[in-house]
XYZ file of N, CA and C in Angstrom:
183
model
N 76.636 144.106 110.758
C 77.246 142.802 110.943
C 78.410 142.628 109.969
N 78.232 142.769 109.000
C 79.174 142.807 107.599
C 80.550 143.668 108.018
N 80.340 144.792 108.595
C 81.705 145.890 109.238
C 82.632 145.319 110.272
N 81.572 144.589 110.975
C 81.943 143.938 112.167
C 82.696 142.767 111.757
N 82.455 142.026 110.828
C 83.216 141.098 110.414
C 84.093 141.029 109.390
N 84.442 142.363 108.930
C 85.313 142.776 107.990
C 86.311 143.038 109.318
N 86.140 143.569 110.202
C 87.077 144.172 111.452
C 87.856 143.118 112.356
N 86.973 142.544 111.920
C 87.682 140.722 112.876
C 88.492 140.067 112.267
N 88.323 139.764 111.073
C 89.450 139.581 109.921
C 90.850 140.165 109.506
N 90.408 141.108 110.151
C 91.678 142.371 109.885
C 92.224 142.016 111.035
N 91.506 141.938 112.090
C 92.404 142.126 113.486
C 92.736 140.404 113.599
N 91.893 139.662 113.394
C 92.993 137.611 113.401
C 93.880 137.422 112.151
N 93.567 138.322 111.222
C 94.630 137.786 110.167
C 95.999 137.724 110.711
N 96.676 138.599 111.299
C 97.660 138.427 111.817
C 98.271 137.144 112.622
N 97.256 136.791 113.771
C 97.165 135.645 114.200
C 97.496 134.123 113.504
N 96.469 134.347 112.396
C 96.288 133.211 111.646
C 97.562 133.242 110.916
N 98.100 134.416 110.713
C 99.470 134.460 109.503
C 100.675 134.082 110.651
N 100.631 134.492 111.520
C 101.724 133.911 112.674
C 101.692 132.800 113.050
N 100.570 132.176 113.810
C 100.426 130.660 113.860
C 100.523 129.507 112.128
N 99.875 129.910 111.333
C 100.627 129.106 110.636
C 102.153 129.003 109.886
N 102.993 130.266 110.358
C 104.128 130.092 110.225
C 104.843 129.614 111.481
N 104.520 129.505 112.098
C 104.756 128.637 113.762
C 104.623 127.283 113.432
N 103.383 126.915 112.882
C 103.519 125.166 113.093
C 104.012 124.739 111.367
N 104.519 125.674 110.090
C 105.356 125.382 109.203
C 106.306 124.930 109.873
N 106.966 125.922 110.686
C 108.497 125.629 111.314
C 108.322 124.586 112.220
N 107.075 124.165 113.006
C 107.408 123.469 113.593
C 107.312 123.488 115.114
N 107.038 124.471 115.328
C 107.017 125.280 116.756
C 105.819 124.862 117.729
N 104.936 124.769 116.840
C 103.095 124.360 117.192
C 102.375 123.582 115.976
N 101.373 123.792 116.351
C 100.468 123.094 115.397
C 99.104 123.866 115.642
N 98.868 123.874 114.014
C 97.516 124.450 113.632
C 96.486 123.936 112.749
N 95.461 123.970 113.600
C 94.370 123.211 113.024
C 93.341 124.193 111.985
N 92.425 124.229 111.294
C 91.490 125.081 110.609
C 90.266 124.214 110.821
N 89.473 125.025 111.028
C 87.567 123.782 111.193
C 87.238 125.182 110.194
N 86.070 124.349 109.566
C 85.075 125.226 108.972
C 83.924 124.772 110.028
N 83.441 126.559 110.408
C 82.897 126.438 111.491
C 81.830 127.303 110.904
N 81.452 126.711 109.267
C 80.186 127.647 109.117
C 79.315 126.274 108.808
N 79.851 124.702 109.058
C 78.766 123.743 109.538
C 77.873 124.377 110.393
N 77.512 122.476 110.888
C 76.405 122.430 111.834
C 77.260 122.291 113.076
N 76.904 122.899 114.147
C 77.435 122.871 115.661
C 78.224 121.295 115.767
N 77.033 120.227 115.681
C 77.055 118.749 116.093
C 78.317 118.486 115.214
N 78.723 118.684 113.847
C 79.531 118.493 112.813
C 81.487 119.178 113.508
N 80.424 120.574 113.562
C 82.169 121.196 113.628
C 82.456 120.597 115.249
N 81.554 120.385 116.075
C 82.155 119.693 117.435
C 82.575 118.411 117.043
N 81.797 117.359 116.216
C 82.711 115.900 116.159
C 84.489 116.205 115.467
N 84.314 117.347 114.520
C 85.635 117.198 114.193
C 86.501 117.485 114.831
N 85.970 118.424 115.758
C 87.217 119.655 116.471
C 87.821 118.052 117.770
N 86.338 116.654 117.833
C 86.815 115.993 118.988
C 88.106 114.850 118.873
N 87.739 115.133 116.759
C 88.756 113.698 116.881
C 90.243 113.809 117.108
N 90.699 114.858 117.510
C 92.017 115.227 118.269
C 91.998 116.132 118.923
N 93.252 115.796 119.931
C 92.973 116.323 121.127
C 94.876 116.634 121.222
N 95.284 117.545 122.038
C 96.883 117.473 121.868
C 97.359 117.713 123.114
N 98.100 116.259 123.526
C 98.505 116.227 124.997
C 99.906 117.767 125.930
N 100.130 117.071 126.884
C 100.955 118.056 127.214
C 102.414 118.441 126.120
N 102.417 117.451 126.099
C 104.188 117.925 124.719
C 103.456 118.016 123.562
N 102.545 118.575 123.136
C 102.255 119.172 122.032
C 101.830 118.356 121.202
N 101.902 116.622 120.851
C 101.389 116.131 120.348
C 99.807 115.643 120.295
N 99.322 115.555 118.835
C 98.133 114.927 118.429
C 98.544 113.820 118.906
N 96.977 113.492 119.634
C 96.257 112.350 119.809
C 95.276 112.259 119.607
N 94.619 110.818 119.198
C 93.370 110.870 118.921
C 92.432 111.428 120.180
N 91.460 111.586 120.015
C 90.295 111.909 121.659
C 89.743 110.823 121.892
N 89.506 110.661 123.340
C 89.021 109.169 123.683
C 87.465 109.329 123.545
């Protein structure tokens, strides 16, 4: 499990290093959850925004 998740890291770091230089500039937007909560927890946060068609945050209804 430990290899396996040393390997996943390696392979999204990139991701994560591209998208947050995307929504620095401005391009997008990037969110981070700590998703080593509780399910019920990291779902209320992930609900209190939501981002319509032009890219903006909104709250979630």
């Amino acid at each position: 499990v430990r290899k396996r998740l040393v390997e996943c890291h390696q392979q999204t770091a990139p991701l994560v290093s591209y998208y947050r230089k995307e929504a620095d500039a401005g391009n997008t937007q990037y969110f981070k959850l700590d998703g080593t909560r509780k399910v019920a927890e990291v779902s209320a946060n992930w609900r209190l925004f939501s981002v319509n068609l032009d890219g903006k945050i909104v709250k979630a209804a």
